[in-house]
Amino acid sequence: MKDIIIVCAGGYGKEALQIIKSINSRACQSGKEEPYHVIGFLNDEPDALKGSGIDVPIIGDIQNWKPYGDEVYALGFSNPQVKERIAEMLKGRGAKFESLIAPWSIVSRENMKIGEGCIITAYSIAPEAKIGNFVNIMGSMIGPKVEIGDYSTTTGFANVASARIGKRVYVGSHAVIIGNKKVGDDAYVCVGSVVVSNVKAGTKVFGVPAKRVDW
């Protein structure tokens, strides 16, 4: 059994907790030992869970935390730039991050790679997908041979078909990226957009078809 600490008690941190509980429950149903023991959350606001009904404590703040042993960490942020900053800070102090895959996700194991520190609640990930480090795939559909760079996030009902997504990219809910397109580093695909052409690095796009916006 691994001791695990969840970094951030916000929405994605709570999602990570539910994934861990589901993984443990599935193991118990199979007559196996629970894989994880949740130590608590790290969060810079100590009262963030007040009134939430969650029975897992906040054990410290993120900025001043120092890893202390063999515990592993789950990163509960959605913002790609924040994920990178916090992950690199804690890794520099010796933290080791776990990738969590929800038991209800349909994930192909055929020539597929998932990096460290990912949180995945995908509807499906097709064969030959390559998922980088600290990627969140939250209720999305990921097609065959998709590549997703480090620290990127895809959100609910997003559909990515055989595309190449760079680092620190955010793909909004219900967005669609059609096959063989490239989305550059630090790009932002807004909610409901349909990407039918390549997206340059650092660009925000919106609409059907998706076009650059400056707001």
PDB file of C-alpha atoms in Angstrom:
ATOM      1  CA  MET A   1       0.000   0.000   0.000  1.00  0.00           C
ATOM      2  CA  LYS A   2       1.279   3.435  -0.960  1.00  0.00           C
ATOM      3  CA  ASP A   3       0.815   6.555   1.121  1.00  0.00           C
ATOM      4  CA  ILE A   4      -0.489   9.265  -1.206  1.00  0.00           C
ATOM      5  CA  ILE A   5      -0.904  13.017  -0.766  1.00  0.00           C
ATOM      6  CA  ILE A   6      -3.128  15.086  -3.051  1.00  0.00           C
ATOM      7  CA  VAL A   7      -1.753  18.481  -4.049  1.00  0.00           C
ATOM      8  CA  CYS A   8      -4.639  21.007  -4.123  1.00  0.00           C
ATOM      9  CA  ALA A   9      -8.036  20.570  -2.501  1.00  0.00           C
ATOM     10  CA  GLY A  10      -9.959  22.177  -5.378  1.00  0.00           C
ATOM     11  CA  GLY A  11     -12.151  20.481  -7.959  1.00  0.00           C
ATOM     12  CA  TYR A  12      -9.466  18.367  -9.609  1.00  0.00           C
ATOM     13  CA  GLY A  13      -7.983  17.430  -6.245  1.00  0.00           C
ATOM     14  CA  LYS A  14     -11.389  16.193  -5.118  1.00  0.00           C
ATOM     15  CA  GLU A  15     -11.664  14.303  -8.409  1.00  0.00           C
ATOM     16  CA  ALA A  16      -8.311  12.656  -7.656  1.00  0.00           C
ATOM     17  CA  LEU A  17      -9.638  11.597  -4.255  1.00  0.00           C
ATOM     18  CA  GLN A  18     -12.675   9.952  -5.848  1.00  0.00           C
ATOM     19  CA  ILE A  19     -10.454   8.103  -8.318  1.00  0.00           C
ATOM     20  CA  ILE A  20      -8.291   6.807  -5.468  1.00  0.00           C
ATOM     21  CA  LYS A  21     -11.356   5.665  -3.528  1.00  0.00           C
ATOM     22  CA  SER A  22     -12.673   3.909  -6.636  1.00  0.00           C
ATOM     23  CA  ILE A  23      -9.336   2.177  -7.234  1.00  0.00           C
ATOM     24  CA  ASN A  24      -9.269   1.015  -3.609  1.00  0.00           C
ATOM     25  CA  SER A  25     -12.874  -0.162  -3.785  1.00  0.00           C
ATOM     26  CA  ARG A  26     -12.224  -2.136  -6.971  1.00  0.00           C
ATOM     27  CA  ALA A  27      -9.221  -3.807  -5.321  1.00  0.00           C
ATOM     28  CA  CYS A  28     -11.279  -4.781  -2.261  1.00  0.00           C
ATOM     29  CA  GLN A  29     -13.996  -6.261  -4.455  1.00  0.00           C
ATOM     30  CA  SER A  30     -11.324  -8.430  -6.074  1.00  0.00           C
ATOM     31  CA  GLY A  31     -10.020  -9.595  -2.699  1.00  0.00           C
ATOM     32  CA  LYS A  32      -6.816  -7.570  -2.981  1.00  0.00           C
ATOM     33  CA  GLU A  33      -5.169  -5.055  -0.673  1.00  0.00           C
ATOM     34  CA  GLU A  34      -6.102  -1.421  -1.196  1.00  0.00           C
ATOM     35  CA  PRO A  35      -3.313   0.180  -3.285  1.00  0.00           C
ATOM     36  CA  TYR A  36      -3.462   3.595  -1.586  1.00  0.00           C
ATOM     37  CA  HIS A  37      -3.709   5.172   1.843  1.00  0.00           C
ATOM     38  CA  VAL A  38      -4.648   8.844   1.528  1.00  0.00           C
ATOM     39  CA  ILE A  39      -2.645  10.916   4.014  1.00  0.00           C
ATOM     40  CA  GLY A  40      -4.332  14.207   3.144  1.00  0.00           C
ATOM     41  CA  PHE A  41      -4.357  17.273   0.928  1.00  0.00           C
ATOM     42  CA  LEU A  42      -1.825  20.043   0.492  1.00  0.00           C
ATOM     43  CA  ASN A  43      -3.538  23.401   0.037  1.00  0.00           C
ATOM     44  CA  ASP A  44      -2.552  27.010   0.641  1.00  0.00           C
ATOM     45  CA  GLU A  45      -6.000  27.806   2.075  1.00  0.00           C
ATOM     46  CA  PRO A  46      -6.356  25.721   5.252  1.00  0.00           C
ATOM     47  CA  ASP A  47     -10.164  26.024   5.360  1.00  0.00           C
ATOM     48  CA  ALA A  48     -10.738  25.017   1.725  1.00  0.00           C
ATOM     49  CA  LEU A  49     -12.614  21.835   2.676  1.00  0.00           C
ATOM     50  CA  LYS A  50     -14.767  23.390   5.378  1.00  0.00           C
ATOM     51  CA  GLY A  51     -18.370  22.275   4.942  1.00  0.00           C
ATOM     52  CA  SER A  52     -17.498  19.906   2.076  1.00  0.00           C
ATOM     53  CA  GLY A  53     -18.145  16.709   4.001  1.00  0.00           C
ATOM     54  CA  ILE A  54     -14.786  15.316   2.886  1.00  0.00           C
ATOM     55  CA  ASP A  55     -13.158  13.351   5.702  1.00  0.00           C
ATOM     56  CA  VAL A  56      -9.575  13.765   4.464  1.00  0.00           C
ATOM     57  CA  PRO A  57      -7.611  16.560   6.190  1.00  0.00           C
ATOM     58  CA  ILE A  58      -5.482  19.359   4.808  1.00  0.00           C
ATOM     59  CA  ILE A  59      -2.070  18.538   6.251  1.00  0.00           C
ATOM     60  CA  GLY A  60      -0.023  21.502   5.053  1.00  0.00           C
ATOM     61  CA  ASP A  61       0.439  24.240   2.489  1.00  0.00           C
ATOM     62  CA  ILE A  62       1.943  23.674  -0.932  1.00  0.00           C
ATOM     63  CA  GLN A  63       4.570  26.394  -0.951  1.00  0.00           C
ATOM     64  CA  ASN A  64       6.346  25.257   2.208  1.00  0.00           C
ATOM     65  CA  TRP A  65       5.858  21.496   1.967  1.00  0.00           C
ATOM     66  CA  LYS A  66       8.879  19.201   2.047  1.00  0.00           C
ATOM     67  CA  PRO A  67       8.522  15.544   1.023  1.00  0.00           C
ATOM     68  CA  TYR A  68       9.611  13.308   3.864  1.00  0.00           C
ATOM     69  CA  GLY A  69       9.732   9.640   2.809  1.00  0.00           C
ATOM     70  CA  ASP A  70       8.334   7.090   0.384  1.00  0.00           C
ATOM     71  CA  GLU A  71       4.962   8.804  -0.072  1.00  0.00           C
ATOM     72  CA  VAL A  72       3.693   9.596  -3.567  1.00  0.00           C
ATOM     73  CA  TYR A  73       1.733  12.610  -4.778  1.00  0.00           C
ATOM     74  CA  ALA A  74      -1.231  13.315  -7.064  1.00  0.00           C
ATOM     75  CA  LEU A  75      -1.402  16.749  -8.678  1.00  0.00           C
ATOM     76  CA  GLY A  76      -4.917  18.222  -8.582  1.00  0.00           C
ATOM     77  CA  PHE A  77      -4.642  21.293 -10.821  1.00  0.00           C
ATOM     78  CA  SER A  78      -6.191  21.878 -14.247  1.00  0.00           C
ATOM     79  CA  ASN A  79      -4.313  25.032 -15.302  1.00  0.00           C
ATOM     80  CA  PRO A  80      -1.317  23.844 -17.356  1.00  0.00           C
ATOM     81  CA  GLN A  81       1.057  26.619 -16.316  1.00  0.00           C
ATOM     82  CA  VAL A  82       0.226  26.170 -12.629  1.00  0.00           C
ATOM     83  CA  LYS A  83       0.685  22.412 -12.954  1.00  0.00           C
ATOM     84  CA  GLU A  84       4.154  22.879 -14.372  1.00  0.00           C
ATOM     85  CA  ARG A  85       5.215  25.365 -11.701  1.00  0.00           C
ATOM     86  CA  ILE A  86       3.967  23.294  -8.758  1.00  0.00           C
ATOM     87  CA  ALA A  87       5.173  19.965 -10.138  1.00  0.00           C
ATOM     88  CA  GLU A  88       8.664  21.250 -10.833  1.00  0.00           C
ATOM     89  CA  MET A  89       8.850  22.895  -7.410  1.00  0.00           C
ATOM     90  CA  LEU A  90       7.870  19.723  -5.549  1.00  0.00           C
ATOM     91  CA  LYS A  91       9.946  17.443  -7.764  1.00  0.00           C
ATOM     92  CA  GLY A  92      12.916  19.663  -6.993  1.00  0.00           C
ATOM     93  CA  ARG A  93      12.341  18.813  -3.334  1.00  0.00           C
ATOM     94  CA  GLY A  94      12.204  15.089  -4.064  1.00  0.00           C
ATOM     95  CA  ALA A  95       8.475  14.444  -4.564  1.00  0.00           C
ATOM     96  CA  LYS A  96       7.423  11.431  -6.631  1.00  0.00           C
ATOM     97  CA  PHE A  97       4.156  11.677  -8.545  1.00  0.00           C
ATOM     98  CA  GLU A  98       1.645   8.938  -9.263  1.00  0.00           C
ATOM     99  CA  SER A  99      -0.542   8.645 -12.358  1.00  0.00           C
ATOM    100  CA  LEU A 100      -4.164   7.848 -11.521  1.00  0.00           C
ATOM    101  CA  ILE A 101      -6.476   6.169 -14.028  1.00  0.00           C
ATOM    102  CA  ALA A 102     -10.132   5.929 -13.035  1.00  0.00           C
ATOM    103  CA  PRO A 103     -11.434   2.343 -13.120  1.00  0.00           C
ATOM    104  CA  TRP A 104     -14.324   3.391 -15.361  1.00  0.00           C
ATOM    105  CA  SER A 105     -11.979   4.712 -18.071  1.00  0.00           C
ATOM    106  CA  ILE A 106     -11.549   2.661 -21.235  1.00  0.00           C
ATOM    107  CA  VAL A 107      -7.815   2.768 -21.871  1.00  0.00           C
ATOM    108  CA  SER A 108      -6.110   0.741 -24.580  1.00  0.00           C
ATOM    109  CA  ARG A 109      -2.854  -0.969 -23.607  1.00  0.00           C
ATOM    110  CA  GLU A 110      -1.698  -1.457 -27.194  1.00  0.00           C
ATOM    111  CA  ASN A 111       1.545   0.443 -27.785  1.00  0.00           C
ATOM    112  CA  MET A 112       0.286   3.236 -25.546  1.00  0.00           C
ATOM    113  CA  LYS A 113       2.290   5.413 -23.163  1.00  0.00           C
ATOM    114  CA  ILE A 114       1.169   7.435 -20.146  1.00  0.00           C
ATOM    115  CA  GLY A 115       3.685   9.627 -18.319  1.00  0.00           C
ATOM    116  CA  GLU A 116       4.010  10.431 -14.622  1.00  0.00           C
ATOM    117  CA  GLY A 117       1.626  12.542 -12.586  1.00  0.00           C
ATOM    118  CA  CYS A 118      -1.390  12.167 -14.898  1.00  0.00           C
ATOM    119  CA  ILE A 119      -5.034  12.127 -13.826  1.00  0.00           C
ATOM    120  CA  ILE A 120      -7.258  10.300 -16.277  1.00  0.00           C
ATOM    121  CA  THR A 121     -11.031   9.896 -16.262  1.00  0.00           C
ATOM    122  CA  ALA A 122     -11.245   9.432 -20.016  1.00  0.00           C
ATOM    123  CA  TYR A 123     -14.234   7.949 -21.749  1.00  0.00           C
ATOM    124  CA  SER A 124     -11.661   6.246 -23.927  1.00  0.00           C
ATOM    125  CA  ILE A 125      -8.027   6.373 -24.993  1.00  0.00           C
ATOM    126  CA  ALA A 126      -7.373   4.547 -28.260  1.00  0.00           C
ATOM    127  CA  PRO A 127      -4.315   2.459 -29.197  1.00  0.00           C
ATOM    128  CA  GLU A 128      -0.920   4.055 -29.830  1.00  0.00           C
ATOM    129  CA  ALA A 129      -1.732   7.252 -27.941  1.00  0.00           C
ATOM    130  CA  LYS A 130       1.209   8.933 -26.231  1.00  0.00           C
ATOM    131  CA  ILE A 131       0.319  10.915 -23.119  1.00  0.00           C
ATOM    132  CA  GLY A 132       3.035  13.090 -21.579  1.00  0.00           C
ATOM    133  CA  ASN A 133       3.767  13.888 -17.944  1.00  0.00           C
ATOM    134  CA  PHE A 134       1.219  15.656 -15.709  1.00  0.00           C
ATOM    135  CA  VAL A 135      -1.539  15.493 -18.303  1.00  0.00           C
ATOM    136  CA  ASN A 136      -5.177  15.617 -17.173  1.00  0.00           C
ATOM    137  CA  ILE A 137      -7.700  13.853 -19.401  1.00  0.00           C
ATOM    138  CA  MET A 138     -11.061  14.501 -17.795  1.00  0.00           C
ATOM    139  CA  GLY A 139     -14.023  12.824 -19.470  1.00  0.00           C
ATOM    140  CA  SER A 140     -12.510  13.170 -22.948  1.00  0.00           C
ATOM    141  CA  MET A 141     -12.204  10.880 -25.961  1.00  0.00           C
ATOM    142  CA  ILE A 142      -8.637  10.443 -27.216  1.00  0.00           C
ATOM    143  CA  GLY A 143      -8.232   8.868 -30.639  1.00  0.00           C
ATOM    144  CA  PRO A 144      -5.536   6.558 -32.021  1.00  0.00           C
ATOM    145  CA  LYS A 145      -1.983   7.895 -32.329  1.00  0.00           C
ATOM    146  CA  VAL A 146      -2.818  11.122 -30.502  1.00  0.00           C
ATOM    147  CA  GLU A 147       0.162  12.793 -28.848  1.00  0.00           C
ATOM    148  CA  ILE A 148      -0.413  15.078 -25.856  1.00  0.00           C
ATOM    149  CA  GLY A 149       2.492  17.061 -24.429  1.00  0.00           C
ATOM    150  CA  ASP A 150       3.452  17.558 -20.793  1.00  0.00           C
ATOM    151  CA  TYR A 151       1.145  19.544 -18.474  1.00  0.00           C
ATOM    152  CA  SER A 152      -1.747  19.730 -20.934  1.00  0.00           C
ATOM    153  CA  THR A 153      -5.410  19.348 -19.937  1.00  0.00           C
ATOM    154  CA  THR A 154      -8.424  18.095 -21.892  1.00  0.00           C
ATOM    155  CA  THR A 155     -11.819  18.548 -20.254  1.00  0.00           C
ATOM    156  CA  GLY A 156     -15.324  17.070 -20.344  1.00  0.00           C
ATOM    157  CA  PHE A 157     -16.567  15.691 -23.679  1.00  0.00           C
ATOM    158  CA  ALA A 158     -13.559  16.989 -25.618  1.00  0.00           C
ATOM    159  CA  ASN A 159     -12.790  14.808 -28.642  1.00  0.00           C
ATOM    160  CA  VAL A 160      -9.228  14.627 -29.948  1.00  0.00           C
ATOM    161  CA  ALA A 161      -8.781  12.616 -33.147  1.00  0.00           C
ATOM    162  CA  SER A 162      -5.249  11.596 -34.161  1.00  0.00           C
ATOM    163  CA  ALA A 163      -3.888  15.076 -33.464  1.00  0.00           C
ATOM    164  CA  ARG A 164      -0.630  16.274 -31.954  1.00  0.00           C
ATOM    165  CA  ILE A 165      -1.084  18.527 -28.938  1.00  0.00           C
ATOM    166  CA  GLY A 166       1.868  20.437 -27.525  1.00  0.00           C
ATOM    167  CA  LYS A 167       2.881  21.221 -23.964  1.00  0.00           C
ATOM    168  CA  ARG A 168       0.729  23.240 -21.547  1.00  0.00           C
ATOM    169  CA  VAL A 169      -2.301  23.184 -23.854  1.00  0.00           C
ATOM    170  CA  TYR A 170      -5.827  23.559 -22.486  1.00  0.00           C
ATOM    171  CA  VAL A 171      -8.696  21.973 -24.427  1.00  0.00           C
ATOM    172  CA  GLY A 172     -12.106  23.132 -23.242  1.00  0.00           C
ATOM    173  CA  SER A 173     -15.279  21.136 -22.750  1.00  0.00           C
ATOM    174  CA  HIS A 174     -16.983  19.794 -25.912  1.00  0.00           C
ATOM    175  CA  ALA A 175     -14.114  20.990 -28.114  1.00  0.00           C
ATOM    176  CA  VAL A 176     -13.223  18.854 -31.139  1.00  0.00           C
ATOM    177  CA  ILE A 177      -9.783  18.591 -32.734  1.00  0.00           C
ATOM    178  CA  ILE A 178      -9.927  16.701 -36.017  1.00  0.00           C
ATOM    179  CA  GLY A 179      -7.269  14.277 -37.204  1.00  0.00           C
ATOM    180  CA  ASN A 180      -3.709  15.122 -38.200  1.00  0.00           C
ATOM    181  CA  LYS A 181      -3.793  18.674 -36.842  1.00  0.00           C
ATOM    182  CA  LYS A 182      -1.174  20.240 -34.583  1.00  0.00           C
ATOM    183  CA  VAL A 183      -1.889  22.418 -31.567  1.00  0.00           C
ATOM    184  CA  GLY A 184       1.201  24.334 -30.466  1.00  0.00           C
ATOM    185  CA  ASP A 185       2.594  24.749 -26.971  1.00  0.00           C
ATOM    186  CA  ASP A 186       0.630  27.008 -24.584  1.00  0.00           C
ATOM    187  CA  ALA A 187      -2.406  27.161 -26.878  1.00  0.00           C
ATOM    188  CA  TYR A 188      -5.949  27.400 -25.511  1.00  0.00           C
ATOM    189  CA  VAL A 189      -8.908  25.792 -27.294  1.00  0.00           C
ATOM    190  CA  CYS A 190     -12.122  27.317 -25.966  1.00  0.00           C
ATOM    191  CA  VAL A 191     -15.315  25.492 -25.035  1.00  0.00           C
ATOM    192  CA  GLY A 192     -17.233  23.996 -27.959  1.00  0.00           C
ATOM    193  CA  SER A 193     -14.675  24.925 -30.604  1.00  0.00           C
ATOM    194  CA  VAL A 194     -13.964  22.752 -33.648  1.00  0.00           C
ATOM    195  CA  VAL A 195     -10.319  22.824 -34.713  1.00  0.00           C
ATOM    196  CA  VAL A 196      -9.961  22.096 -38.443  1.00  0.00           C
ATOM    197  CA  SER A 197      -6.513  23.635 -38.997  1.00  0.00           C
ATOM    198  CA  ASN A 198      -3.249  23.851 -37.087  1.00  0.00           C
ATOM    199  CA  VAL A 199      -3.172  26.117 -34.026  1.00  0.00           C
ATOM    200  CA  LYS A 200      -0.040  28.177 -33.450  1.00  0.00           C
ATOM    201  CA  ALA A 201       1.781  28.146 -30.129  1.00  0.00           C
ATOM    202  CA  GLY A 202       0.437  30.588 -27.557  1.00  0.00           C
ATOM    203  CA  THR A 203      -2.818  31.131 -29.459  1.00  0.00           C
ATOM    204  CA  LYS A 204      -6.369  31.106 -28.085  1.00  0.00           C
ATOM    205  CA  VAL A 205      -8.998  29.850 -30.545  1.00  0.00           C
ATOM    206  CA  PHE A 206     -12.781  29.790 -30.426  1.00  0.00           C
ATOM    207  CA  GLY A 207     -15.705  28.962 -32.684  1.00  0.00           C
ATOM    208  CA  VAL A 208     -16.845  26.620 -35.442  1.00  0.00           C
ATOM    209  CA  PRO A 209     -14.484  26.484 -37.181  1.00  0.00           C
ATOM    210  CA  ALA A 210     -12.059  27.651 -34.496  1.00  0.00           C
ATOM    211  CA  LYS A 211     -10.386  30.998 -35.157  1.00  0.00           C
ATOM    212  CA  ARG A 212      -7.948  33.088 -33.177  1.00  0.00           C
ATOM    213  CA  VAL A 213      -9.416  35.384 -30.532  1.00  0.00           C
ATOM    214  CA  ASP A 214      -7.639  37.942 -28.368  1.00  0.00           C
ATOM    215  CA  TRP A 215      -9.934  38.105 -25.359  1.00  0.00           C
TER     216      TRP A 215
END
